[in-house]
Each structure stands twice: as C-alpha cells, then as structure tokens.
XYZ file of C-alpha atoms in Angstrom:
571
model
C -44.750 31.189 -17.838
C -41.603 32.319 -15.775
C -42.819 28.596 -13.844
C -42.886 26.500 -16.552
C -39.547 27.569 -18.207
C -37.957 26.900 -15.127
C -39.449 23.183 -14.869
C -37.958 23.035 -18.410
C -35.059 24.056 -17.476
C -34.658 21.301 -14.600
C -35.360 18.996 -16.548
C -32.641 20.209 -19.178
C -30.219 20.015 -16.449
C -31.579 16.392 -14.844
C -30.691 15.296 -18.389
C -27.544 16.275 -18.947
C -26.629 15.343 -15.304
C -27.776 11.667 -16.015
C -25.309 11.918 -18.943
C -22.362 13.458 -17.775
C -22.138 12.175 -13.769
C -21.396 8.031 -15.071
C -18.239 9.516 -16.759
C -16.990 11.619 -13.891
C -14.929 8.744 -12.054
C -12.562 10.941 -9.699
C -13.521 10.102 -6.139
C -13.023 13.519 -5.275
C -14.716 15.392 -7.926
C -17.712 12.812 -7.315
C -17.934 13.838 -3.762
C -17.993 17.363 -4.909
C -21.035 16.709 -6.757
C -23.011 14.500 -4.108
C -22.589 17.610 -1.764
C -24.618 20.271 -4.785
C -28.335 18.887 -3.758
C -30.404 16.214 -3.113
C -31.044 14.982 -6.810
C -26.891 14.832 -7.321
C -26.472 12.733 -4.118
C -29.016 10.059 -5.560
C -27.298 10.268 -9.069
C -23.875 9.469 -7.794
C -25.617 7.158 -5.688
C -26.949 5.307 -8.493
C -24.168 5.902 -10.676
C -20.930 5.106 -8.586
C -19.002 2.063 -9.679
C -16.085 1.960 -7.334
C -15.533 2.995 -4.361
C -11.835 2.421 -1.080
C -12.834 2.804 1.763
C -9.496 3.224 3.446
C -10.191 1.378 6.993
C -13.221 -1.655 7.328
C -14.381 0.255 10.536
C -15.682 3.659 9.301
C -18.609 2.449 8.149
C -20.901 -1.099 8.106
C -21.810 -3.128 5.302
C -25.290 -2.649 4.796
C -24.792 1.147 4.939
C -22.480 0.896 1.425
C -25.060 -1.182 0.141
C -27.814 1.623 1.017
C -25.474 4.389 -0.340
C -24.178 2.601 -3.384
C -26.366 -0.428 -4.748
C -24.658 -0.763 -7.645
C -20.860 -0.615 -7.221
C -18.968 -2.795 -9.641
C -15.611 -2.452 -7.701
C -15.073 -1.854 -4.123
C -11.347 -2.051 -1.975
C -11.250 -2.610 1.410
C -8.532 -2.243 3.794
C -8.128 -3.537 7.546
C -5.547 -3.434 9.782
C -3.348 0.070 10.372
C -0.860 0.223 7.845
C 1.730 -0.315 10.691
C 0.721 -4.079 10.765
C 3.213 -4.420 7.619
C 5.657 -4.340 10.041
C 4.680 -6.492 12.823
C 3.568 -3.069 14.770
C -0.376 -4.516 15.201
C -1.261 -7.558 16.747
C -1.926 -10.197 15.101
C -6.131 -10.442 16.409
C -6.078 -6.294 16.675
C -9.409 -7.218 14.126
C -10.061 -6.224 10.410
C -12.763 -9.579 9.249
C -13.753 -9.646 5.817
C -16.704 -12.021 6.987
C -19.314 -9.107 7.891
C -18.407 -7.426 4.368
C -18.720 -11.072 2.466
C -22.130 -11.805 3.985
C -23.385 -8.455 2.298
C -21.749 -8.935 -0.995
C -23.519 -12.521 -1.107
C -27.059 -11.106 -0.354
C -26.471 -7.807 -2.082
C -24.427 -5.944 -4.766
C -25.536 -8.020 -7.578
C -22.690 -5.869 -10.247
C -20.127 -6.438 -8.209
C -17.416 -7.604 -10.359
C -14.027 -6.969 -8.332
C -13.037 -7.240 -4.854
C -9.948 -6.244 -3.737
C -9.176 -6.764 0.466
C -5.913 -5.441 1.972
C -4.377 -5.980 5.244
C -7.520 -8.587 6.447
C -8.218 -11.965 7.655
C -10.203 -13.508 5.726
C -11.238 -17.191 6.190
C -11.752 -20.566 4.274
C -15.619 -20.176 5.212
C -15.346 -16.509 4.099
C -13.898 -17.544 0.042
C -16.369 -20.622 -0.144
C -19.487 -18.425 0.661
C -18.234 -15.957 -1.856
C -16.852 -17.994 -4.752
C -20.621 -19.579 -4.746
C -22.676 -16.978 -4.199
C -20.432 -14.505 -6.502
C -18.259 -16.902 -8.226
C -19.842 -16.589 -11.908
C -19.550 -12.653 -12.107
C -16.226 -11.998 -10.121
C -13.427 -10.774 -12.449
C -10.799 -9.611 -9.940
C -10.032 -11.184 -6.480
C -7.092 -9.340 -4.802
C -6.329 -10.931 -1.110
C -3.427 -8.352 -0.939
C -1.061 -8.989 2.490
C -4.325 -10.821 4.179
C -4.190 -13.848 6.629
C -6.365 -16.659 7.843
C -6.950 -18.720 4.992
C -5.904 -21.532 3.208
C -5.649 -23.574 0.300
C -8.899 -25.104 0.499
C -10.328 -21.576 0.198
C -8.788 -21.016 -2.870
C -9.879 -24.416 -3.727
C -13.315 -22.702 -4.607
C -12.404 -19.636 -5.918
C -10.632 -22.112 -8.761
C -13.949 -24.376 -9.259
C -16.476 -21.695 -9.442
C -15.122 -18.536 -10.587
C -14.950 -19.626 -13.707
C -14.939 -15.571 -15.422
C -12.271 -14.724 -13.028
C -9.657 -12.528 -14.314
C -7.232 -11.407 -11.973
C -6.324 -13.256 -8.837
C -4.124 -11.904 -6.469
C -2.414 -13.043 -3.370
C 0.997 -11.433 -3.200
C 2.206 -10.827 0.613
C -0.721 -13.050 2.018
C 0.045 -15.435 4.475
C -1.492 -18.988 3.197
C -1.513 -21.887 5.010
C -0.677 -24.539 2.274
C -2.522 -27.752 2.662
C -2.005 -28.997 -1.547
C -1.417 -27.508 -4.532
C -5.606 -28.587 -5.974
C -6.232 -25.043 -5.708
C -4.195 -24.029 -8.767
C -5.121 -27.567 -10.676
C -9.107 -26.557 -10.435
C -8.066 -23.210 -12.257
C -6.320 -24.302 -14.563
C -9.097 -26.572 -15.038
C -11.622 -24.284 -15.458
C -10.612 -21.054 -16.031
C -10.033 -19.750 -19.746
C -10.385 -16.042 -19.177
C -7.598 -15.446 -16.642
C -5.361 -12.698 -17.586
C -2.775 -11.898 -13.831
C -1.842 -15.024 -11.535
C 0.161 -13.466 -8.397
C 1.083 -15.516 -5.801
C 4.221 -13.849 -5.132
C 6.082 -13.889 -1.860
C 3.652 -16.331 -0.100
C 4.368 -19.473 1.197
C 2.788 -21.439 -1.715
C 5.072 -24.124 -2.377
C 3.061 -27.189 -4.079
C 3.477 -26.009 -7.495
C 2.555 -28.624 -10.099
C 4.596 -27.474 -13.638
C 1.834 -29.526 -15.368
C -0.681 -27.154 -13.799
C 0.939 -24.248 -15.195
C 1.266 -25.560 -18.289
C -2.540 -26.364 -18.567
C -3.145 -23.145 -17.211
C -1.527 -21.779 -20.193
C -3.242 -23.333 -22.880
C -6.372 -22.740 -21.472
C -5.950 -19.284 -20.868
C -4.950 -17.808 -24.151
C -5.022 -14.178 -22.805
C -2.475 -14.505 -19.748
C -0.408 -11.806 -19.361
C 1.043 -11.452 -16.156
C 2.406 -14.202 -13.887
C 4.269 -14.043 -10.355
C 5.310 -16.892 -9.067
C 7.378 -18.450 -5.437
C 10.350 -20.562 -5.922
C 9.886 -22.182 -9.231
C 12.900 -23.562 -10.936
C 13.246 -22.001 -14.346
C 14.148 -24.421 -16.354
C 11.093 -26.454 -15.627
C 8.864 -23.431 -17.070
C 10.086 -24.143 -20.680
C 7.269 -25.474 -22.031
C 5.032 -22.683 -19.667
C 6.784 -20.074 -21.985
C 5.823 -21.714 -24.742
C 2.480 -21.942 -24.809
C 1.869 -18.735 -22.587
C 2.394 -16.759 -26.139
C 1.049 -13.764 -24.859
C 2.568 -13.180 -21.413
C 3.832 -9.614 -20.909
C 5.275 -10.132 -17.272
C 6.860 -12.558 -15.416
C 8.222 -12.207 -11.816
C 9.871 -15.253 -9.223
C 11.517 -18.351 -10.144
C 15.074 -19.664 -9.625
C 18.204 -20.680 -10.488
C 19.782 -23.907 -9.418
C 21.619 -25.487 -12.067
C 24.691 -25.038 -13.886
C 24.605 -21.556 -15.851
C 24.819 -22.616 -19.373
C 21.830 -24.777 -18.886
C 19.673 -21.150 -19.190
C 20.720 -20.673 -22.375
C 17.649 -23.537 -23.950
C 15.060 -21.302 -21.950
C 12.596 -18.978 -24.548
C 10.837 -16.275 -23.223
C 7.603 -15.411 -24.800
C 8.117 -12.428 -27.670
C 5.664 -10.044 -25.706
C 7.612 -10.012 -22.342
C 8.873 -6.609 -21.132
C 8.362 -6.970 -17.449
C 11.165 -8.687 -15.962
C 11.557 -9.549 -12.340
C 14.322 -11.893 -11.488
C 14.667 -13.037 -8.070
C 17.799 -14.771 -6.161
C 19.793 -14.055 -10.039
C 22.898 -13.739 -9.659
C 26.275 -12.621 -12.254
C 26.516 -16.236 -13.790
C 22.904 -16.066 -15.313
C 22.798 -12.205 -16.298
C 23.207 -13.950 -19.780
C 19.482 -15.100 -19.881
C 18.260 -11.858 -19.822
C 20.523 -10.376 -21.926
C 19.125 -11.681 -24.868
C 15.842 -10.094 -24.606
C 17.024 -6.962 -22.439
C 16.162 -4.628 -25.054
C 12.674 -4.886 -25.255
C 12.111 -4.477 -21.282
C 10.240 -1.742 -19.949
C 10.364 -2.814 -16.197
C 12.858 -4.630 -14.124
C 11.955 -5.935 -10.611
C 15.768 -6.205 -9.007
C 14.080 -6.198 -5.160
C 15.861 -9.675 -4.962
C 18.316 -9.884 -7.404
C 21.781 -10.894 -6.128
C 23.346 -8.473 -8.010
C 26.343 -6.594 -7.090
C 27.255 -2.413 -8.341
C 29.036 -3.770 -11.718
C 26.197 -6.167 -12.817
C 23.372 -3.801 -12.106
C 25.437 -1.041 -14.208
C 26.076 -4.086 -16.933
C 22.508 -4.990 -16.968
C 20.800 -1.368 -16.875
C 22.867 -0.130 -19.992
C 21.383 -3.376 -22.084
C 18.058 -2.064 -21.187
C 17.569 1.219 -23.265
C 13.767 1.524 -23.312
C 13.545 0.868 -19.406
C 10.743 2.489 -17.756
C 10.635 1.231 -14.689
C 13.281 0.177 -12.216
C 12.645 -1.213 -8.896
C 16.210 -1.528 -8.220
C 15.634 -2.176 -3.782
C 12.946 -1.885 -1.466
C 15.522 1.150 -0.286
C 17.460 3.303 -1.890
C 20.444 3.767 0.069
C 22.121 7.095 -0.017
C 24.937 7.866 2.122
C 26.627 10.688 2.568
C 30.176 8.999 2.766
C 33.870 11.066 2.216
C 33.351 14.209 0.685
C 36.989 12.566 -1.350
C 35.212 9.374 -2.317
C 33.812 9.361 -5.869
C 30.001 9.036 -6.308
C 29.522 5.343 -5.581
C 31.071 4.101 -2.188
C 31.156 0.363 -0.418
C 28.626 -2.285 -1.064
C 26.810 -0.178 -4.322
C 25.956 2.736 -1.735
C 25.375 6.035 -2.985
C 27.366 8.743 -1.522
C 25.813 12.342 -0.846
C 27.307 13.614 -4.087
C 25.659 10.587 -5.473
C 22.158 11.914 -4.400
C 22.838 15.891 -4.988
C 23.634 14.377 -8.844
C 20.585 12.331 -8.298
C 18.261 15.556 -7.451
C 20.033 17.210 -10.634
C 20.012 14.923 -13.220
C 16.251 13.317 -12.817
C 14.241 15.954 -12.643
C 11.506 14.529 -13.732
C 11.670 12.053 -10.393
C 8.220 11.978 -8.498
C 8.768 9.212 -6.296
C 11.732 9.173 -4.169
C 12.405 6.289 -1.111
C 15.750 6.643 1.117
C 17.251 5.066 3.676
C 20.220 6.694 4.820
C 23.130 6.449 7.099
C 24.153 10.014 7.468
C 22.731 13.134 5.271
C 22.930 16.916 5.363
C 20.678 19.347 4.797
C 22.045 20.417 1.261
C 21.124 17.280 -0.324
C 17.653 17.992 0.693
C 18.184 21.795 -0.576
C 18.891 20.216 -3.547
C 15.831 18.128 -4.003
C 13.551 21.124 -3.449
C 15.309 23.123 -6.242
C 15.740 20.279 -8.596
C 12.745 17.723 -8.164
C 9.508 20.061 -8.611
C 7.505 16.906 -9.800
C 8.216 15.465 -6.742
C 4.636 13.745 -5.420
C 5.906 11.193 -2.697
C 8.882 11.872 -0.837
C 10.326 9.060 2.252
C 13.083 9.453 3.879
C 14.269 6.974 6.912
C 17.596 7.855 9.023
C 19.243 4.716 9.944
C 21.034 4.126 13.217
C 24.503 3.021 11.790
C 26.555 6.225 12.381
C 26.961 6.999 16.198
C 27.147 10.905 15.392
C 25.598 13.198 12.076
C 27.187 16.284 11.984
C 24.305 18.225 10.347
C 21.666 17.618 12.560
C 19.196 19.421 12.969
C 17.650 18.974 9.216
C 15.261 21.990 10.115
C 16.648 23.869 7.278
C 16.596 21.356 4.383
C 13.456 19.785 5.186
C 11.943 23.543 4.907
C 13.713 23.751 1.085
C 12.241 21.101 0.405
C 8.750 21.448 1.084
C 8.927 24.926 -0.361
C 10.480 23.369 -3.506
C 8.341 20.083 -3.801
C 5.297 22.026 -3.637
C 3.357 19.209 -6.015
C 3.606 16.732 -2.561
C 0.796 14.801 -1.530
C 2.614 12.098 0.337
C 5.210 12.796 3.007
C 7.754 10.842 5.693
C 10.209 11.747 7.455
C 11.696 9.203 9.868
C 14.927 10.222 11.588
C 16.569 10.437 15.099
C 16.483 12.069 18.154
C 17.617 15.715 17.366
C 16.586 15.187 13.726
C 14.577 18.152 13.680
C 13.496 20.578 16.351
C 10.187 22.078 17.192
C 11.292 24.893 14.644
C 11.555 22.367 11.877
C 8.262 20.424 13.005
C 6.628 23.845 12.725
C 7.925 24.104 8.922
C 6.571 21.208 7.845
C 2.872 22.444 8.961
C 3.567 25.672 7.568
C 5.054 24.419 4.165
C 2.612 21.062 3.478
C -0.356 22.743 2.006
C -0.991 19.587 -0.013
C 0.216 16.615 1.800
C -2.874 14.242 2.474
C -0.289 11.593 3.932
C 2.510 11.822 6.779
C 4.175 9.942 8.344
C 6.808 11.446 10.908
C 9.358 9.372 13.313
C 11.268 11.302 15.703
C 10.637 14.884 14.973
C 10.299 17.817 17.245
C 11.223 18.272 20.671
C 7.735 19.045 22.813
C 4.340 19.537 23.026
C 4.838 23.712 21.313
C 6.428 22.154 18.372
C 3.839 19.583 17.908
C 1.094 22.534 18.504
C 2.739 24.598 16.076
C 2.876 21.656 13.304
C -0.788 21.548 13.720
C -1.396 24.821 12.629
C -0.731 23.824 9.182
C -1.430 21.022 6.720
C -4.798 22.093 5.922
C -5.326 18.841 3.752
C -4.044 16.204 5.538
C -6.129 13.617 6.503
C -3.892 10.818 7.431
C -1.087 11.185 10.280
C 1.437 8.443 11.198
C 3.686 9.110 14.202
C 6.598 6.998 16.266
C 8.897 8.025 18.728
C 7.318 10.840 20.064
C 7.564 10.436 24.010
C 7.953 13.863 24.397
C 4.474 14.561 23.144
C 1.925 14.586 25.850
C -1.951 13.095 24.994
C -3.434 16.204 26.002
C -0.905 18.211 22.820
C -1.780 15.085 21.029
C -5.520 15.687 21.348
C -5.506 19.119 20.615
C -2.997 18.706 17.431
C -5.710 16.172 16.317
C -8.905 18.799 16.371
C -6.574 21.254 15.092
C -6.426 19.612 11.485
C -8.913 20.388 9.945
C -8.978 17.709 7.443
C -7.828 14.640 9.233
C -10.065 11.741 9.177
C -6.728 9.317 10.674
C -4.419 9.192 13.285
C -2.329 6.785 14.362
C 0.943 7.408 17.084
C 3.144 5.014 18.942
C 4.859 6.224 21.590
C 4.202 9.303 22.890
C 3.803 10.129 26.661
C 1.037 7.693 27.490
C -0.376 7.327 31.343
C -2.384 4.240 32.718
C -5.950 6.001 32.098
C -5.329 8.212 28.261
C -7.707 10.655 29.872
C -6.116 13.735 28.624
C -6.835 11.772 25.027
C -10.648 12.768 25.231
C -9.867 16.235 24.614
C -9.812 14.663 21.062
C -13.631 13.172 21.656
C -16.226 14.367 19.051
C -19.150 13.051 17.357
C -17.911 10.125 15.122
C -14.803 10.158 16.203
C -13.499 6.613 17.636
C -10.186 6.485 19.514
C -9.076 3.060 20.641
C -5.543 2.294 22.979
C -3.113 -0.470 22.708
C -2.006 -0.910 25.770
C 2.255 -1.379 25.833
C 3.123 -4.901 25.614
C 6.019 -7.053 25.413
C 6.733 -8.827 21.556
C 8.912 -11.750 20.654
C 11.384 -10.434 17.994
C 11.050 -12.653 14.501
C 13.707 -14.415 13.544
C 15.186 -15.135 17.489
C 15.472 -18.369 18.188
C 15.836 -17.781 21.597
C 12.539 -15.611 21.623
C 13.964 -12.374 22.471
C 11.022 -10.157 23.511
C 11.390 -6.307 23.315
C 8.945 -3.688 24.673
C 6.586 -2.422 22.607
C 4.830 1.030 23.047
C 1.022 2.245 23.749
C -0.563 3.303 20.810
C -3.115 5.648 19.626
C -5.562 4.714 16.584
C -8.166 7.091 15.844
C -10.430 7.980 13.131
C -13.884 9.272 12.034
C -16.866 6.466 11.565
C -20.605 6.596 10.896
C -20.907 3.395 12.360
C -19.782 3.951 15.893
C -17.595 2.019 17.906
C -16.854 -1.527 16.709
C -17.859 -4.224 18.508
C -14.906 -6.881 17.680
C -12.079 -5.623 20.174
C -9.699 -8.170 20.923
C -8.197 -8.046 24.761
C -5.068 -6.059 23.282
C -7.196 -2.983 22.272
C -9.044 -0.611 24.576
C -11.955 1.555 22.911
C -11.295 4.846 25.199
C -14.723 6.400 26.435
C -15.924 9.409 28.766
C -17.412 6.624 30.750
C -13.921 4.317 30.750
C -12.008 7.407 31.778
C -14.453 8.031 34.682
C -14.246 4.330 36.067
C -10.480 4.569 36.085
C-alpha cells in the first residue's frame, strides 16, 4: 500500500511538473530545476525555448541540439566583448558557419536567431534563409562582419514570415541596394527594420515606400543617411510606425515644416539635427516617450529647450557618455561645452533616485560624489565609470574611500566598472570592491590596485561573479592572476590585457583545470584608425579564459596561442 501511494504520488508530481516547468522562463530558476533529478533535467530539456550562450566556444553545436531539441530562440555571441573597440583581431575567430549547419539539419522550432559580435558569411545567410527561411521570425546580425548584400539578398526572397531584421553596428559590404527591394517585395509581416550605423548606402525611397504598404504592422524603423524630406510619403503610408531613428537634414529649415510623422510615433531618434530644425519635432514632442540624442548636434540650450517640450519622456539617451566633471567648486552646475560639474552629479545622485543605470566619463572626480551615489541611488543595478586623461593632476586620488560607499550603498549591483588611472585606487580599495560586491556578476576594472596582494585580496570576494574584464594591470603577475582566477568561485570568464606577461605564460597554468581553456594573444603592434599616415601603437598580451564542455577549439588564427601543460614544457 505504502508502494503504491507513493507511485501515485510521482505521478501527481510528474503532472504538475509537465504543467508548471513551460511557464518558468528565468534562465536561472530553470537551471535550478535541471539540477533537482533526472526526470527535471529531461523536462527542461524538452521544455526550454530560449537559451544565450554568452561565448560560441563553450560548447559545440550538436551538443545544444542534444540538450535542447526544441529551442525556439537561441543568441549567440563571438568575439570578447573587447572587439567593440578594436582590442581583438580582426580573424581572433567567432564563425557562425558550424552553428548554421546545425540549425539547417536540426532545430526544426527555431524561430529567432540572434548572432552578436560574429562573422558570418554570404554562404552562411543563403544556407539558412533556405533551409529556415519560411519559419524565421527574428534575424539579429548585431555588430557581425563578413557578409554582404547578396546575403541579405536571400534573407529578403525567402523569409517571407520574417519579423524582425536586425543589422545595427554590422559591418556590410554593400554591393546594391536588391536586398531591401526583395523584402519589400515579399515580406508583409515585418514589424523592426534596423540597419542603423552600417555602411548601407543604396537606399531606394521607392523601396521603402513599398515596404510600407506591404507591411501594414511596421513599427520600428532605423535607418543610415536618408534625407528626410524624401520619407514623406514613407510616413504616410507607414500608419502604424512607433519608432523612427537616422535620417538627415540638408535643405533649407523651413522646408521640414511639410514633413508628417505618423500619429503613433513616440520614439524619436534624430541624428546630425541641429538648432534650425528643433521645430520638426516640436510639433509632436509631447507624445514622445524616448529620444535617441547620441548624434544630435545639439548644444546645452537646445537640449534644455527640447527636453522641457517632452513631458511624458521615458527614456533619454542623451550621449554615449555622460560627462561629469568636477570643474570650480564657484562655477554653477553646468560648466563649458554642456559638461556637468561635480555639484552637477552630487544633485544628480540626489534628485534621481530612482536611477539604475548610470555611465560616466569624467575628467576629474572626488570621492564624495561617489559617497553620494551610494546614499542616494539604492536602485542602482549598473554602475560605469571611466577616468579620462585630460587633467594632468586629480587631487582626490586615491578613490578607495568612495568606491567602498558606494558598493555598500548600491547593494542592488549586478554590473560593475571602474576604469581610472594609475593611483586610482590602491590595493586597499581593490580589496573593497571584493569585499563589498556580493552581487556583481559583471566587472570590468582598468587601472586599479597596486600589486599582486591587492589583486589576491580582491579575489577573496565577489562570490557571484562570473565575468572579469581587466586593462592596465602590469603590476599583476600571471602566477596572482592564476590564483585570483581559481579563487572565484563563480567565474566562468576572464579576460585581462596587460598585466606582467613573460615569453612562455607558464605561471598562467596555475589557472589549468578540467574545462577550463586559456588562450594568449601574443603583444602586437596595431595601426591606429583614422591615421592616415598609419600610426601603429603597441598593443598588449592578453589573457582570454573560460570554462567549455567542448574542449579546446580548433579554429586559432596565428594571433592566438591556446596555452597547454605540453606548450609550456616545449618552451
């Protein structure tokens, strides 16, 4: 008897476990459950719709297919996130074409793809708009490389239910502008267009327009340099667009005033804008919920002008930094060029206290104003700050004190930089921020500490990072650097350029363990962008590392060194 009630009761629970697990989408809570027993791993297995997997070399293709057969969603990312700023080289690896191959044999639900930081090939989108073409809703090529315009050439002809396509950031070699004719073509579903900040130039207005009609349900476009006055009859017909970003301005201001914007619009970015045609938006600025200002050529007055015509704003992405100086104690709040002053950003920390994103670049800062964030912004859940190299001297250095405030204060953090300067912060202040980051999953630190016991001591701490970002650290040996690594317990990334690298990185295998890949980039010298005389500058060594069930990839390029017992032992 006692038996069979407790088959019953299995089968009770099996029951309401096949009911409940589908609706449990938190990746965190669903790895909870996969760990309970055997039965719970194969229900999230058969269950899980979406799934990041935060670098394309932890695992291989066919294993996700094995683990989860019927994923819906899946987002992939590539190259080091350092590669945003020309840190990686350019062949350091991170092919889509492996993952492709799989999702064109395999994964029959998949309905979005989204691929960050990869390259991805012409051969790569052919294969997949025909083999997945007529179930793909969402294509995101988010800051990838390698292809062209003939790739997206068949993404327009046969993913006909496509939704979403997104290519902001990518680099695309542009061969026509047939890519975005076939859509419009074919597509009547399409809902986002982004093909912002790319080099995508052959823009047919007729194309647009078509696209328009056709899709009745378009509601966010982002565009390159379009002029706006040839998007009239765009507007028109695009009746229920919600947000519009790109475009310019090239002829005489009172021109703007014929344009229409659809009645639905309340996500506004205006790029290259500038005083003269502040009117145009004006007329609709009370409506907006989000203004993109990240190119605006706006000065202090006409940002103040615009924001106060905007009274149910949401969102304002006012610069890719937020500049607060600390400036003359005498000045008022606002000082040269729109800058902020440091009274500016203690009356910042005061008066937004619901704030729980905060990016700065400064020239100079003290360690009140970060006091002042801890007591003031306890919803804080990202916090950046970079320390610029404009002022020869900062007279509150080190920032041991403030940064301590606030990591007591902002106790709701989960991601966390801190770039600053040589004597920025000593091994006393590198030894807070272990000791005070009990939630921070993400760091990135630039010029902290001042030796291997501070770095030791950091380690300690931040039981829940997983992901560490570090520059400027020459002072930190690869045997500290090793240890630090098996020291936190949760990190699954690591990534460091310049610490106190020697020809061999044999002290580095203290680090070695079981799934545990650590790769070198040698130092090398780079040709600075934008130098027409090709100005090269050292870069130097790096450390990647991370945990992978699939061992040590087989794709290195000559600028990357997979570091080995047995490489050690030859050198």
């Amino acid at each position: 008897m006692t038996e069979d009630r407790n088959v019953r009761k299995t089968r009770v629970v099996d029951v309401v476990l096949d009911c409940v697990i589908p609706y449990i989408d938190d990746p965190k809570d669903r790895d909870a459950v996969s760990q309970v027993c055997r039965r719970w791993y194969e229900l999230d297995s058969l269950t899980r719709k979406h799934v990041t997997i935060a670098l394309c070399y932890t695992t291989t293709p066919a294993r996700l297919r094995r683990r989860f057969p019927h994923l819906e969603s899946l987002k992939l990312k590539g190259k080091p996130r350092a590669a945003m700023f020309n840190l990686i080289p350019e062949d350091w690896g991170g092919h889509v074409t492996p993952w492709v191959r799989e999702i064109s044999q395999y994964f029959d639900c998949l309905k979005s793809l989204h691929f960050r930081r990869m390259i991805v090939k012409d051969s790569d989108l052919q294969l997949l708009a025909r083999s997945r073409g007529h179930v793909l809703h969402a294509l995101k090529l988010d800051n990838c490389s390698g292809f062209s315009t003939d790739g997206l050439l068949h993404i327009g002809h046969f993913c006909e239910n496509l939704r979403v396509l997104f290519l902001e950031e990518s680099s695309i070699v542009e061969k026509d502008g047939e890519w975005l004719h076939e859509l419009a073509l074919n597509n009547t579903v399409l809902e986002t267009l982004n093909f912002y900040l790319t080099d995508i130039a052959d823009v047919k207005i007729q194309d647009l327009e078509l696209l328009a009609k056709n899709c009745p349900n378009l509601v966010s476009v982002k565009l390159t340099d379009c002029e706006i006055l040839d998007l009239v009859n765009f507007f028109k017909h695009a009746s229920a667009l919600e947000e519009f970003c790109g475009g310019t301005y090239n002829e005489e201001p009172e021109r703007y005033s014929a344009i229409s914007l659809p009645a639905k619009l309340c996500r506004l970015g205006l790029t290259y804008i500038g005083k003269n045609e502040l009117p145009i938006v004006f007329m609709f600025a009370a409506v907006l919920k989000k203004l993109d200002l990240l190119y605006a050529m706006l000065d202090t007055e006409d940002h103040c002008m615009l924001i106060q015509r905007c009274p149910n704003l949401e969102v304002l992405e006012e610069a890719k930094r937020l500049r607060i100086e600390r400036g003359d104690d005498d000045q008022g709040m606002e000082d040269e060029e729109g800058t902020v002053s440091h009274r500016g950003l203690i009356a910042l920390s005061q008066g937004c206290s619901e704030l729980e994103y905060m990016a700065i670049y400064v020239s100079d800062i003290t360690n009140a104003s970060l006091e002042h964030i801890g007591t003031h912004l306890k919803n804080l859940c990202d916090f950046r700050l970079v320390l610029l190299d404009q002022e020869e001297k900062i007279t509150d250095l080190p920032l041991d004190n403030g940064v301590r405030a606030l990591l007591r204060g902002c106790d709701k953090l989960r991601r966390f930089a801190l770039y600053l300067r040589r004597g920025g912060l000593t091994d006393v202040g590198l030894g807070y921020i272990g000791q005070y980051s009990p939630n921070v999953r993400w760091m990135l630190l630039g010029y902290v500490g001042e030796s291997d016991a501070g770095l030791l001591e950091f380690s300690k701490g931040c039981p829940s990072l997983q992901k560490l970002e570090m520059r400027g650290c020459s002072f930190f040996s690869e045997h500290a650097l090793a240890v630090a690594a098996t020291q936190l317990t949760s990190l699954r990334y690591l990534w460091v350029q310049g610490y106190g690298a020697s020809p061999s990185g044999r002290d580095l295998l203290a680090m070695a363990r079981p799934f545990w890949n650590i790769e070198l980039i040698p130092s090398r010298k780079v040709a600075m962008n934008n130098h027409p005389d090709e100005t090269l500058v050292e870069h130097p060594a790096h450390i990647l590392a991370y945990y992978s069930l699939a061992g040590q990839r087989s794709d290195f390029p000559d600028t990357v060194v997979p570091l080995e017992p047995a490489t050690c032992v030859d050198a």
